[in-house]
Coordinates of N, CA, C and O in Angstrom, one line a residue:
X1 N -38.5 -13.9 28.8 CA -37.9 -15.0 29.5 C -36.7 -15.5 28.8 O -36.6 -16.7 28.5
X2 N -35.9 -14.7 28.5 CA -34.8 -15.2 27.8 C -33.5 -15.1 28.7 O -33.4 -14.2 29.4
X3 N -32.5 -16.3 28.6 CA -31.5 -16.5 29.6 C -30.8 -15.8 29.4 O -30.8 -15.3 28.3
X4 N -29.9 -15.1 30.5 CA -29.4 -14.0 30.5 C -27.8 -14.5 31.1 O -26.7 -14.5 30.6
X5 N -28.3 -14.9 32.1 CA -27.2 -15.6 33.4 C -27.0 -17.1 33.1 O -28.0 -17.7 32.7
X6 N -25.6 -18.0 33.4 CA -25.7 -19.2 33.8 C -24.5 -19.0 35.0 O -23.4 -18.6 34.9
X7 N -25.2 -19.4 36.0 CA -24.7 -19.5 37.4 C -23.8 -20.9 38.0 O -24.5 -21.8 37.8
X8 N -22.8 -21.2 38.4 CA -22.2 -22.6 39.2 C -21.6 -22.7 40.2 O -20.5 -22.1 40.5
X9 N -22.2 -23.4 40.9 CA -21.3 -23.6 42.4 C -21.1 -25.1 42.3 O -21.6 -26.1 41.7
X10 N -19.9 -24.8 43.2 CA -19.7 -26.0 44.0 C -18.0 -26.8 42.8 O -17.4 -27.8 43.0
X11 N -17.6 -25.8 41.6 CA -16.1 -25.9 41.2 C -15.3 -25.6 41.4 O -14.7 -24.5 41.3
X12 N -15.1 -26.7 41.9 CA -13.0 -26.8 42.5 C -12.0 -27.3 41.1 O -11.1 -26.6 40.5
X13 N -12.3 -28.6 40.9 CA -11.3 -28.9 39.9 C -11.6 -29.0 38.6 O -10.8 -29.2 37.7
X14 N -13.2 -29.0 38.7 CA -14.1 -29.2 37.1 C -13.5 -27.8 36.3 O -12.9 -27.0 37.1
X15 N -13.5 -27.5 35.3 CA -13.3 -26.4 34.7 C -14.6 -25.6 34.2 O -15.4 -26.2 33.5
X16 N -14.8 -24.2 34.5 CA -16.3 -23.5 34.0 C -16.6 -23.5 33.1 O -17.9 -23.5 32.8
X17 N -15.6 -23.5 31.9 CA -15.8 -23.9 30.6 C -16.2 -25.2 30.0 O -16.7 -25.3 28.9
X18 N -15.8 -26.3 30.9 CA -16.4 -27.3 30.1 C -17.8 -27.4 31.0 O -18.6 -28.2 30.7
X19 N -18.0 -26.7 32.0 CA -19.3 -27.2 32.1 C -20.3 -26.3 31.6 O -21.5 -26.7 31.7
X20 N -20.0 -25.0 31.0 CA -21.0 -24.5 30.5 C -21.6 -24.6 29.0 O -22.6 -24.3 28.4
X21 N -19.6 -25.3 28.6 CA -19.7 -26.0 27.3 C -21.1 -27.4 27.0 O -21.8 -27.6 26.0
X22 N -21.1 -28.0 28.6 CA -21.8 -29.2 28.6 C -23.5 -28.9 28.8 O -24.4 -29.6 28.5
X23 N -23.5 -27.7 29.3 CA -24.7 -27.0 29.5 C -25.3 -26.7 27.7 O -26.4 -27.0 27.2
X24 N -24.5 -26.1 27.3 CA -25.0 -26.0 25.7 C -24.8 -24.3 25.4 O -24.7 -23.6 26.5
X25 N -24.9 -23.6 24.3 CA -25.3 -22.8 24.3 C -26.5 -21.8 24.3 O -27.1 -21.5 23.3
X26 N -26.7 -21.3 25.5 CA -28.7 -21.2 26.2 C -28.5 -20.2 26.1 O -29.6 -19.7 26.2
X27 N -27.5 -19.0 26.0 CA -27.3 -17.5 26.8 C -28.4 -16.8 25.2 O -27.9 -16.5 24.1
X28 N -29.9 -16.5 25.6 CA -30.1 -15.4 24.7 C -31.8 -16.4 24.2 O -32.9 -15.9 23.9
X29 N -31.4 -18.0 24.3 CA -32.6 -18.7 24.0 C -33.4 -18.5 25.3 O -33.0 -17.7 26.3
X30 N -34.8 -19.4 25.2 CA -35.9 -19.2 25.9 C -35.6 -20.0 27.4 O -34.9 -21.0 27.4
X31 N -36.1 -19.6 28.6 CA -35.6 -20.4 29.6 C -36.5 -21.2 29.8 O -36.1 -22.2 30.3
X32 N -38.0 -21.0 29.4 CA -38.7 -22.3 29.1 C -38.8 -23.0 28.5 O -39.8 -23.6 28.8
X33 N -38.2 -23.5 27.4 CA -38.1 -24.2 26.7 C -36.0 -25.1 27.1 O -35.4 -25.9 26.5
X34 N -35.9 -24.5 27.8 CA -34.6 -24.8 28.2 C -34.6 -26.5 29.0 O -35.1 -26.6 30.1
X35 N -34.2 -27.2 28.5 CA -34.4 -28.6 29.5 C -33.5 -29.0 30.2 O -32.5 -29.5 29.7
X36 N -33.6 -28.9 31.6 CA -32.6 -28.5 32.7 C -32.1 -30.0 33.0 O -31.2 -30.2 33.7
X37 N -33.0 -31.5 32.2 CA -32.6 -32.6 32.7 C -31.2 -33.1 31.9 O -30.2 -33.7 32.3
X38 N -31.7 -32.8 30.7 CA -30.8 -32.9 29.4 C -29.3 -32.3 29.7 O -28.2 -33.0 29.5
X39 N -29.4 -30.9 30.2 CA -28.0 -30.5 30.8 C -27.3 -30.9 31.9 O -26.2 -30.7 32.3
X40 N -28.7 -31.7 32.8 CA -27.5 -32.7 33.9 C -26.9 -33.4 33.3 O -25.7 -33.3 33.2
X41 N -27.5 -34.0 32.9 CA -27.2 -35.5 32.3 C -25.4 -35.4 31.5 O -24.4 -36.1 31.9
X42 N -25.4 -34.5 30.5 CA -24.6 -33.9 30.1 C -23.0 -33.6 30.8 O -21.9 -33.8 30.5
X43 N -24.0 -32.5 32.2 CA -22.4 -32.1 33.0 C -22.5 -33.1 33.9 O -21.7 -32.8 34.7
X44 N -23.2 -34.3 34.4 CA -22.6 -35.5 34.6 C -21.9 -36.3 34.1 O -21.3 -37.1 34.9
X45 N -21.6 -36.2 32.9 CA -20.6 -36.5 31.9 C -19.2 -36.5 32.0 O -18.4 -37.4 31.7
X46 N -18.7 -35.0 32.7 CA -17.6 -34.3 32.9 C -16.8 -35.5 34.1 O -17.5 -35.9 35.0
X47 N -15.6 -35.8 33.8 CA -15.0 -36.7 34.5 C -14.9 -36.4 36.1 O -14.9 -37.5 36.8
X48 N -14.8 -35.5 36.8 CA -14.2 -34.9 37.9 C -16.3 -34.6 38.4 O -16.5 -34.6 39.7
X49 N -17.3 -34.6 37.7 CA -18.5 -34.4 38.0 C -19.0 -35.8 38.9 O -19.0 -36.8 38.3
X50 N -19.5 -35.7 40.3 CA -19.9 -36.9 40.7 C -21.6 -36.9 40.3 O -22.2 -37.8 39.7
X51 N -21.9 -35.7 40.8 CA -23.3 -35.5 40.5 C -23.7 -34.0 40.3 O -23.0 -33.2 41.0
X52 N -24.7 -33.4 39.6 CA -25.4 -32.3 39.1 C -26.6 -32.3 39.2 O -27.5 -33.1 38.8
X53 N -26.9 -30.5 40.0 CA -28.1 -30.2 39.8 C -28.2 -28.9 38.4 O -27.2 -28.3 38.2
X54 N -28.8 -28.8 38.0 CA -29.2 -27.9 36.8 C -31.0 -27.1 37.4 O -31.9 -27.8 37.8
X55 N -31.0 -26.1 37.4 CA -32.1 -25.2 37.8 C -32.6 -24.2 37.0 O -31.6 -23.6 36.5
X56 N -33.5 -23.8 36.7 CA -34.1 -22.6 35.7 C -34.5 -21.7 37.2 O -35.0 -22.2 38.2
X57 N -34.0 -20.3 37.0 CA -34.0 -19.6 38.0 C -35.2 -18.4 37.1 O -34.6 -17.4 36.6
X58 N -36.3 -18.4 36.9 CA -36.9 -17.4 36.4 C -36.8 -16.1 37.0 O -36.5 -16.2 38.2
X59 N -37.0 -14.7 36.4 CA -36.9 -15.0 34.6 C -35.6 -15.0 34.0 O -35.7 -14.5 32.8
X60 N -34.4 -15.3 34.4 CA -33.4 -15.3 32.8 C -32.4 -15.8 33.7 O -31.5 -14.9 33.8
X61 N -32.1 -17.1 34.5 CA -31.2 -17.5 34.9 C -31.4 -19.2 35.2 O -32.3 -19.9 35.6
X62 N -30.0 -19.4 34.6 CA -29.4 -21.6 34.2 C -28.9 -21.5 35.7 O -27.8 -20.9 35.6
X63 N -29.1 -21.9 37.1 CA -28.0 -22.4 37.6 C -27.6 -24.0 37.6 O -28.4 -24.9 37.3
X64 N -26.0 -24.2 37.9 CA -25.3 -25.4 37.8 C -24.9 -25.6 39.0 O -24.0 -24.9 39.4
X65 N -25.6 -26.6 40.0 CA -24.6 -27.1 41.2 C -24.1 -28.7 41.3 O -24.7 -29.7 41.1
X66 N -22.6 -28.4 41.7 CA -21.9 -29.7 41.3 C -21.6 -30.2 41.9 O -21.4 -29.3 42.8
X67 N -21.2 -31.5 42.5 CA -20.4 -32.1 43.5 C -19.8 -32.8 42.9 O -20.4 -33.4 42.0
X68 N -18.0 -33.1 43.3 CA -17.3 -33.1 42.5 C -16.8 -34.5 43.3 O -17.1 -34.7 44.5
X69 N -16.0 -35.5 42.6 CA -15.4 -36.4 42.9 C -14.4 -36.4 43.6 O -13.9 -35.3 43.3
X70 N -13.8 -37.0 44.5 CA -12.9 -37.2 45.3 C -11.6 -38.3 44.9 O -11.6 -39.5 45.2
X71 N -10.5 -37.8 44.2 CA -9.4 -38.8 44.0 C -9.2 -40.0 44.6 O -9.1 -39.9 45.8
X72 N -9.0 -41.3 44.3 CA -8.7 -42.2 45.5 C -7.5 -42.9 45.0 O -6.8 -43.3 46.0
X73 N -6.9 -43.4 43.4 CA -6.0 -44.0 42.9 C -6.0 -43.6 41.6 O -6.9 -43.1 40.9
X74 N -4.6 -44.0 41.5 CA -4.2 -43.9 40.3 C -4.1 -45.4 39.4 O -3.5 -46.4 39.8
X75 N -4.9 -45.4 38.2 CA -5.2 -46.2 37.7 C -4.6 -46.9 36.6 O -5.4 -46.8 35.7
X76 N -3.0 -47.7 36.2 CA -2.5 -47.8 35.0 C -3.4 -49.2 34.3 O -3.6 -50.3 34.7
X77 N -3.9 -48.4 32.7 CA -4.0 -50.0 32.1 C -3.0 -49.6 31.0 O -2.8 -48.4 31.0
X78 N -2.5 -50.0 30.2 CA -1.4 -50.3 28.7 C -0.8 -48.7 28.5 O -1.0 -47.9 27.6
X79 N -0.2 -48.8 29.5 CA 0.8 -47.8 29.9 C 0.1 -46.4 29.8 O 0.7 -45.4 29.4
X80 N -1.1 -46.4 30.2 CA -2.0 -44.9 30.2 C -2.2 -45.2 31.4 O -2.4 -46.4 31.7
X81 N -2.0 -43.9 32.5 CA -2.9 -43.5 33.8 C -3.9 -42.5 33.9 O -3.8 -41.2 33.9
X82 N -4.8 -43.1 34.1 CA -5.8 -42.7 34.9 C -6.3 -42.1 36.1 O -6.5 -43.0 36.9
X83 N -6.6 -40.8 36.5 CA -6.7 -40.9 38.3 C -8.6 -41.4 38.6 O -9.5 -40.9 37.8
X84 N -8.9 -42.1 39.5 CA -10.2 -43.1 39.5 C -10.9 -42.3 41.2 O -10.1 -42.1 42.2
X85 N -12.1 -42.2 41.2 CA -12.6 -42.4 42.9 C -12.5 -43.8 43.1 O -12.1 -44.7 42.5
X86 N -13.5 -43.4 44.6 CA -13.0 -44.5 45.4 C -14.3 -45.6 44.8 O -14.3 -46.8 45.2
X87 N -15.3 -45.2 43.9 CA -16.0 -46.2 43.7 C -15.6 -46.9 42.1 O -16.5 -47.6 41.4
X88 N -13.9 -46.6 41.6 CA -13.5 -47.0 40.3 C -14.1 -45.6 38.9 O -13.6 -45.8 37.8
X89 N -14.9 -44.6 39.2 CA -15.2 -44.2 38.2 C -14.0 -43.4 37.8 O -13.2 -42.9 38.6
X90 N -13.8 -43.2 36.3 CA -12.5 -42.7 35.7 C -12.7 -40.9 35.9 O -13.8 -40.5 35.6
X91 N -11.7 -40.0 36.4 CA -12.1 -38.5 36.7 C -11.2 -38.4 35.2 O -11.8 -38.2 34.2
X92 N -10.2 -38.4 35.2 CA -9.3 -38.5 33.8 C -7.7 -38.5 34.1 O -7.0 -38.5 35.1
X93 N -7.3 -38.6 32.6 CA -5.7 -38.7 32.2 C -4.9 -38.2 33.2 O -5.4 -37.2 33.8
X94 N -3.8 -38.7 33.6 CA -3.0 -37.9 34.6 C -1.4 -38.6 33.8 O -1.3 -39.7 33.2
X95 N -0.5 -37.7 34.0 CA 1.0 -37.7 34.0 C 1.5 -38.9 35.1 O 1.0 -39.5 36.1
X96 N 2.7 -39.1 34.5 CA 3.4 -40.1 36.0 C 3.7 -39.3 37.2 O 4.1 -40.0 38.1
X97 N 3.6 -38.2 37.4 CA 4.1 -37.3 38.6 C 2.8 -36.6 39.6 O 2.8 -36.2 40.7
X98 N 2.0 -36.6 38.8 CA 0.7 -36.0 39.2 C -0.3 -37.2 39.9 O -0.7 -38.2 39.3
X99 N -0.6 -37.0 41.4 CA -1.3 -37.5 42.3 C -0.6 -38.8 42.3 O -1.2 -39.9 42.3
X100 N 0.9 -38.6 42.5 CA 1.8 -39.7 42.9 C 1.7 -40.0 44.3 O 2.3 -41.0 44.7
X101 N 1.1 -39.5 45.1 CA 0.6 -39.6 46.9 C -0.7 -40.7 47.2 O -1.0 -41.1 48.3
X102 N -1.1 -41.0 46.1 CA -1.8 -41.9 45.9 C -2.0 -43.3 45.3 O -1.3 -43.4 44.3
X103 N -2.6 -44.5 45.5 CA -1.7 -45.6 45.3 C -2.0 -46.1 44.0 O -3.0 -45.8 43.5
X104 N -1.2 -46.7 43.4 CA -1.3 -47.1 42.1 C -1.8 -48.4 41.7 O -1.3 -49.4 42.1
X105 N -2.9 -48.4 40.5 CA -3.9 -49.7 40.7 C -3.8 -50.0 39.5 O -4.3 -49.4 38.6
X106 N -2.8 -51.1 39.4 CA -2.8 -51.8 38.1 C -3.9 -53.3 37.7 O -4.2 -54.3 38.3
X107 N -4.1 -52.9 36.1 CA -5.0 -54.2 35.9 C -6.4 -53.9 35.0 O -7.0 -52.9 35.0
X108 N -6.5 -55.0 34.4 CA -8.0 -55.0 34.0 C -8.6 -55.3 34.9 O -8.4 -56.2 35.7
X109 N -10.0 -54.0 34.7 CA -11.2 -54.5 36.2 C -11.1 -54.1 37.4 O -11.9 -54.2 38.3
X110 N -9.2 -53.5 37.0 CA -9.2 -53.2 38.7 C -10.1 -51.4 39.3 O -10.3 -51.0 40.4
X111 N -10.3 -50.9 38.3 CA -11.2 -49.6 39.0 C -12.7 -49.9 39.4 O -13.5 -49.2 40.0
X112 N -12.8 -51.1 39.0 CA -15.0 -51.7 39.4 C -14.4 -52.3 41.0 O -15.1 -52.2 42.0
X113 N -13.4 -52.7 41.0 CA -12.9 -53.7 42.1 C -12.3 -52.8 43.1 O -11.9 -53.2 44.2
X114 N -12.3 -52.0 42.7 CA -10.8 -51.0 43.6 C -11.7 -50.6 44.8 O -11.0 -50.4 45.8
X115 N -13.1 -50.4 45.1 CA -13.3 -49.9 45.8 C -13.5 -50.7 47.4 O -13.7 -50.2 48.5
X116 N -13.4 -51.7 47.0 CA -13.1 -52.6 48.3 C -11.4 -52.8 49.0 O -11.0 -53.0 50.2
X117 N -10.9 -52.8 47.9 CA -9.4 -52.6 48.4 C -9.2 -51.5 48.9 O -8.4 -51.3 49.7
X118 N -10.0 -50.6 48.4 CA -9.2 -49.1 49.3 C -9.9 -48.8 50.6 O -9.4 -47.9 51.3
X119 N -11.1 -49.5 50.8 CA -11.5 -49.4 52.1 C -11.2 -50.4 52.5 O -11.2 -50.0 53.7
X120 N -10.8 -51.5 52.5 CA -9.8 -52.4 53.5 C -8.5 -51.4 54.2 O -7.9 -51.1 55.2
X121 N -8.3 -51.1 52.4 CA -6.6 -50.0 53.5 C -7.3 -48.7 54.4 O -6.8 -47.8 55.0
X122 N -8.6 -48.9 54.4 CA -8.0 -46.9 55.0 C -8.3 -47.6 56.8 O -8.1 -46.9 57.7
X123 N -8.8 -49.0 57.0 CA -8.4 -49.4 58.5 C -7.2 -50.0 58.9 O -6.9 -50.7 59.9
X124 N -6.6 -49.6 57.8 CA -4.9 -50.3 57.8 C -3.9 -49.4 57.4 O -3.4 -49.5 56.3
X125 N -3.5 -48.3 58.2 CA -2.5 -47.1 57.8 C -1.8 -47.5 57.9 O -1.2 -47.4 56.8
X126 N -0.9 -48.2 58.7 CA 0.1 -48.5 58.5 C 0.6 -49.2 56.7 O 1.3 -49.0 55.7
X127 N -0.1 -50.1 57.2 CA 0.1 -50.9 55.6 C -0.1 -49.6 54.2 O 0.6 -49.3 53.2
X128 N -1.4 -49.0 54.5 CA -1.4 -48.0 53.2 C -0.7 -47.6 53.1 O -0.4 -47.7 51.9
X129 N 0.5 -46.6 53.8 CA 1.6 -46.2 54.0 C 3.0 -46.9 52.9 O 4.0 -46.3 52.4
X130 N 2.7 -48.1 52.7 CA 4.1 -48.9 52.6 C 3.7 -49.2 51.3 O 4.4 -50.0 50.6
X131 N 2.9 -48.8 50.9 CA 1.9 -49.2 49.3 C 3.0 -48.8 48.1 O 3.7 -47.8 48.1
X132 N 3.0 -49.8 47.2 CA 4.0 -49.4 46.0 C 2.8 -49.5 45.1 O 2.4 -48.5 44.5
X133 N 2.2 -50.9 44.9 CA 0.9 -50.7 43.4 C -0.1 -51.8 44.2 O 0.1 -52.6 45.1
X134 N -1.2 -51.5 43.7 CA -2.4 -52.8 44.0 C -2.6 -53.0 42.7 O -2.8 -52.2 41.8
X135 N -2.2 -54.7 42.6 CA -2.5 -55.2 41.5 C -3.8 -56.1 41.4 O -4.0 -56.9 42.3
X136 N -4.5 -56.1 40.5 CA -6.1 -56.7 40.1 C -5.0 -58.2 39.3 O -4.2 -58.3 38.3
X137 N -5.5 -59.2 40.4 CA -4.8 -60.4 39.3 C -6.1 -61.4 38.5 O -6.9 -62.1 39.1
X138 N -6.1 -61.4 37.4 CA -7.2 -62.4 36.8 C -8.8 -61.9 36.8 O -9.8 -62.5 36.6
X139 N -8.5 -60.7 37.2 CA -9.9 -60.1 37.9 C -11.0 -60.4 38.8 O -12.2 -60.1 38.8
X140 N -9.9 -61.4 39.8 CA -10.5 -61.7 40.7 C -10.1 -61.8 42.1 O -10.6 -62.3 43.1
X141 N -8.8 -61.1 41.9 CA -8.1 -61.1 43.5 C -7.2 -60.0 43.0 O -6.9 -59.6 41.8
X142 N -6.5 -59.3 45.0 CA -5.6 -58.7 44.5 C -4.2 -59.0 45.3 O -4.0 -59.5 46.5
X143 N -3.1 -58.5 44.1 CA -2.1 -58.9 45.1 C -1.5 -57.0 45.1 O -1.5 -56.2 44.2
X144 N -0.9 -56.9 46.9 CA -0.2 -55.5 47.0 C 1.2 -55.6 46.9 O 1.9 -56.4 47.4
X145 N 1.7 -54.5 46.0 CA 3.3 -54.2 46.5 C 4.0 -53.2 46.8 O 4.2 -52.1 46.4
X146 N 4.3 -53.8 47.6 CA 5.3 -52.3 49.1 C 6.3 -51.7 48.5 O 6.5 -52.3 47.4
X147 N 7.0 -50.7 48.7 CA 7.9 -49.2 48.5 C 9.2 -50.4 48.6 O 10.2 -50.1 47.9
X148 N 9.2 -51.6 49.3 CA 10.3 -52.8 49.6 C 10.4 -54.0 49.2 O 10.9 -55.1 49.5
X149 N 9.2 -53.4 47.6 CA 9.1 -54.6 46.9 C 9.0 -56.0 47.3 O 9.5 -56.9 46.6
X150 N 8.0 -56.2 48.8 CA 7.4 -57.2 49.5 C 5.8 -57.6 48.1 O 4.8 -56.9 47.8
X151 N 5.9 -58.1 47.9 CA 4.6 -59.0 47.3 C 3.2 -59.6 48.3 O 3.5 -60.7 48.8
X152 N 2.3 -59.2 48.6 CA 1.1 -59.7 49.7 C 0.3 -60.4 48.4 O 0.0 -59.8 47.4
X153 N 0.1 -61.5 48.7 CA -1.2 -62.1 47.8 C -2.2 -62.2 48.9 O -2.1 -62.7 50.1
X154 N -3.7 -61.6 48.1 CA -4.8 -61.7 49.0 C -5.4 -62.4 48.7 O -5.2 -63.0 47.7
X155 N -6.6 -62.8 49.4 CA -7.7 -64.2 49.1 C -8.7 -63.3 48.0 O -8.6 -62.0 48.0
X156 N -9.4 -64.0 47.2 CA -10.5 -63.7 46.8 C -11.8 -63.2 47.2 O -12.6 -62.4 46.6
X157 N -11.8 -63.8 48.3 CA -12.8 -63.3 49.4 C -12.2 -63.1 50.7 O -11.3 -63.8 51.0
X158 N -12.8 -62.3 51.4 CA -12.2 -62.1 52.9 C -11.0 -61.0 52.8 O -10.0 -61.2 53.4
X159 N -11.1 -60.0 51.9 CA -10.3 -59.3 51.5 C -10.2 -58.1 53.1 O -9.1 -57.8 53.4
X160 N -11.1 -57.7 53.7 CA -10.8 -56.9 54.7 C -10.5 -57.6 56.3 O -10.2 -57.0 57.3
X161 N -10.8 -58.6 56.1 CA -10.5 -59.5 57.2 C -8.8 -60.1 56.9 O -8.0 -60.1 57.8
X162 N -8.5 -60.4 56.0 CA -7.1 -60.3 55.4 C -5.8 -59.6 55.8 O -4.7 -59.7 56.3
X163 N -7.0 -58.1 55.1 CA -6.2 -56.5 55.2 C -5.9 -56.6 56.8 O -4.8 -56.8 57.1
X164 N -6.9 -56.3 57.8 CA -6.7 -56.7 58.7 C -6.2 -57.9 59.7 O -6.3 -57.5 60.9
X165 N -5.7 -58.9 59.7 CA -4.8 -59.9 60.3 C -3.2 -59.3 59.6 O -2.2 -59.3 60.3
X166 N -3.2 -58.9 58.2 CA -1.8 -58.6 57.7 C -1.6 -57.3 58.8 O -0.5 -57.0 59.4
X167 N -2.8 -56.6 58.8 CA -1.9 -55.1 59.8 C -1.6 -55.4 60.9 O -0.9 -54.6 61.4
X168 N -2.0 -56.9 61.9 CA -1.7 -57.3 63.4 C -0.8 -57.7 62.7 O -0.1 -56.7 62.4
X169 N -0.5 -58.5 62.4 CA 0.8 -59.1 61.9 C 2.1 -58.3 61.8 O 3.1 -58.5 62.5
X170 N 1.8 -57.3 60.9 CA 3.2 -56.1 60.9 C 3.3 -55.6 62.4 O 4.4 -55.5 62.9
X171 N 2.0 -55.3 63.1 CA 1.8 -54.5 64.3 C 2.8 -55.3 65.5 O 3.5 -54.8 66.4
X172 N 2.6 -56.8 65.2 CA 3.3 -57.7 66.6 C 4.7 -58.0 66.0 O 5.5 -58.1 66.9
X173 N 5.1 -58.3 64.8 CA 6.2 -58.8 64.4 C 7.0 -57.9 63.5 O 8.2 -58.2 63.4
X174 N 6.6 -56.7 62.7 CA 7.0 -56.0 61.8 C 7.6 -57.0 60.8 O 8.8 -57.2 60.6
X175 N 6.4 -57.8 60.1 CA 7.0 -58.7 59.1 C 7.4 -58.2 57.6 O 8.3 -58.6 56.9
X176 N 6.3 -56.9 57.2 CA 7.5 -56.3 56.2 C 8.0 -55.5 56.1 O 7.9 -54.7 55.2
X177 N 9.1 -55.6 57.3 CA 10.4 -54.9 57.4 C 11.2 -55.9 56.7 O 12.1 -55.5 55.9
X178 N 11.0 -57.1 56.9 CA 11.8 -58.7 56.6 C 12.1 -58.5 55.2 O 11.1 -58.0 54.6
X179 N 13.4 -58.7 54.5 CA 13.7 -59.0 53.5 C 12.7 -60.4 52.7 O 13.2 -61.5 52.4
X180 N 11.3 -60.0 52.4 CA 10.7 -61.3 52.0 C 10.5 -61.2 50.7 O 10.3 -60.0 50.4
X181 N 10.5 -61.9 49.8 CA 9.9 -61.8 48.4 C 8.2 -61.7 48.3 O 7.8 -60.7 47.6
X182 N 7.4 -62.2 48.8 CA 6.3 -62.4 49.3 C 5.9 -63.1 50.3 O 6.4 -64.1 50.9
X183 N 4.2 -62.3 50.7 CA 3.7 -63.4 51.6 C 2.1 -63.5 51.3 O 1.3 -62.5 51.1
X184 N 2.0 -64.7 51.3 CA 0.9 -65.4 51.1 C -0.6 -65.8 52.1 O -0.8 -66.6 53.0
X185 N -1.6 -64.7 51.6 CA -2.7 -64.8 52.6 C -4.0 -64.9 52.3 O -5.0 -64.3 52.7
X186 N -3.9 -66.1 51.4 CA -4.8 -66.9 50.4 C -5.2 -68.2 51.5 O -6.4 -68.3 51.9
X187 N -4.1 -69.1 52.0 CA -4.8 -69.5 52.9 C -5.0 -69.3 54.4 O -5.4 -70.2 55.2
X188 N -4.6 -68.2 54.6 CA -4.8 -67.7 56.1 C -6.0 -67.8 56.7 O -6.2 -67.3 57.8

C-alpha cells in the first residue's frame, strides 16, 4: 500500500506545485498511515484555495479536489495590493496592472467589510461601472470614487438601500455626470 499517484482536479489558477508541495512529500510512504485531514487543512492554506477535498484512493493513490476562489477586488493597504474574494479573503500579491477590471478597495478592514459593498454594487451596474476606489473610512463606513473623481459618502448602515436610491438617482437625473466634488448619503 504504498503511494504511488497523487491526483488533482479542479486547478485553474492554483499552481500543482504548491499544492502538492502542501500535500507533503507522500510519493513512496504508506497510504495508511497517510492523513488526508492534515493535507486539507494545509492546501487550504494556498491563497487562490477556497476549499479542499483530500482522498486516499486504495491501494496507492492521494487524490486533491479543489475549488478555487473567485476574484472580486483589489485590495491596497501601505502601498501593497492585494487581489481579495468577495467574502474579503486575501488570494495574494498582485502588480498595479494585473486585475485592474476590478475595483479597488482601499483601507484598514476594508476586505472583512468588502463583502457587502460589492453586493450592493452588483444590483447597481451602472454605478459599478463608474467605480474608481471603495474606500473603508474609520472602519465603519464606506465612501466610493468615480473614474470623474465624484466622492459618494455612504451611511453606516443601510448600505444597499443607499447603493440603491444613488442608482435611481443617476437613472432619473444622471447626477454623476455633474461636475460635483461629492455627494452625501449619510443622511438620505
Amino acid at each position: 500500500f504504498e503511494i504511488t499517484r497523487l491526483t488533482a482536479r479542479g486547478l485553474d489558477k492554483t499552481d500543482e506545485d504548491e499544492v502538492l508541495s502542501a500535500v507533503g512529500p507522500v510519493l513512496g510512504s504508506s497510504i495508511l498511515h497517510f492523513d488526508a485531514d492534515r493535507a486539507r487543512a494545509r492546501v487550504e492554506e494556498l491563497g487562490w484555495v477556497r476549499s479542499a477535498a483530500v482522498s486516499r484512493l486504495l491501494p496507492n493513490t492521494v487524490h486533491v479536489s479543489v475549488r478555487e476562489r473567485e476574484p472580486a477586488a483589489v485590495w491596497q493597504l501601505s502601498g501593497d495590493l492585494h487581489l481579495i474574494d468577495g467574502k474579503g479573503a486575501v488570494i495574494r500579491e498582485v502588480s498595479a496592472y494585473e486585475y485592474s477590471d476590478l475595483p479597488l478597495i482601499v483601507g484598514a478592514g476594508a476586505p472583512g467589510a468588502a463583502s457587502e459593498m460589492l453586493e450592493a454594487l452588483q444590483g447597481a451596474p451602472e454605478i459599478q461601472n463608474r467605480i474608481s476606489a471603495l474606500i473603508r473610512v474609520s472602519d465603519r463606513r464606506w465612501n466610493l470614487k468615480t473614474k470623474d473623481a465624484v466622492e459618494v459618502r455612504f451611511p453606516e448602515k443601510g448600505l444597499v438601500e443607499a447603493m440603491t436610491y444613488l442608482a435611481r438617482l443617476q437613472d432619473k437625473t444622471g447626477l454623476l455626470d455633474e461636475p460635483l466634488e461629492y455627494v452625501d448619503l449619510r443622511n438620505s
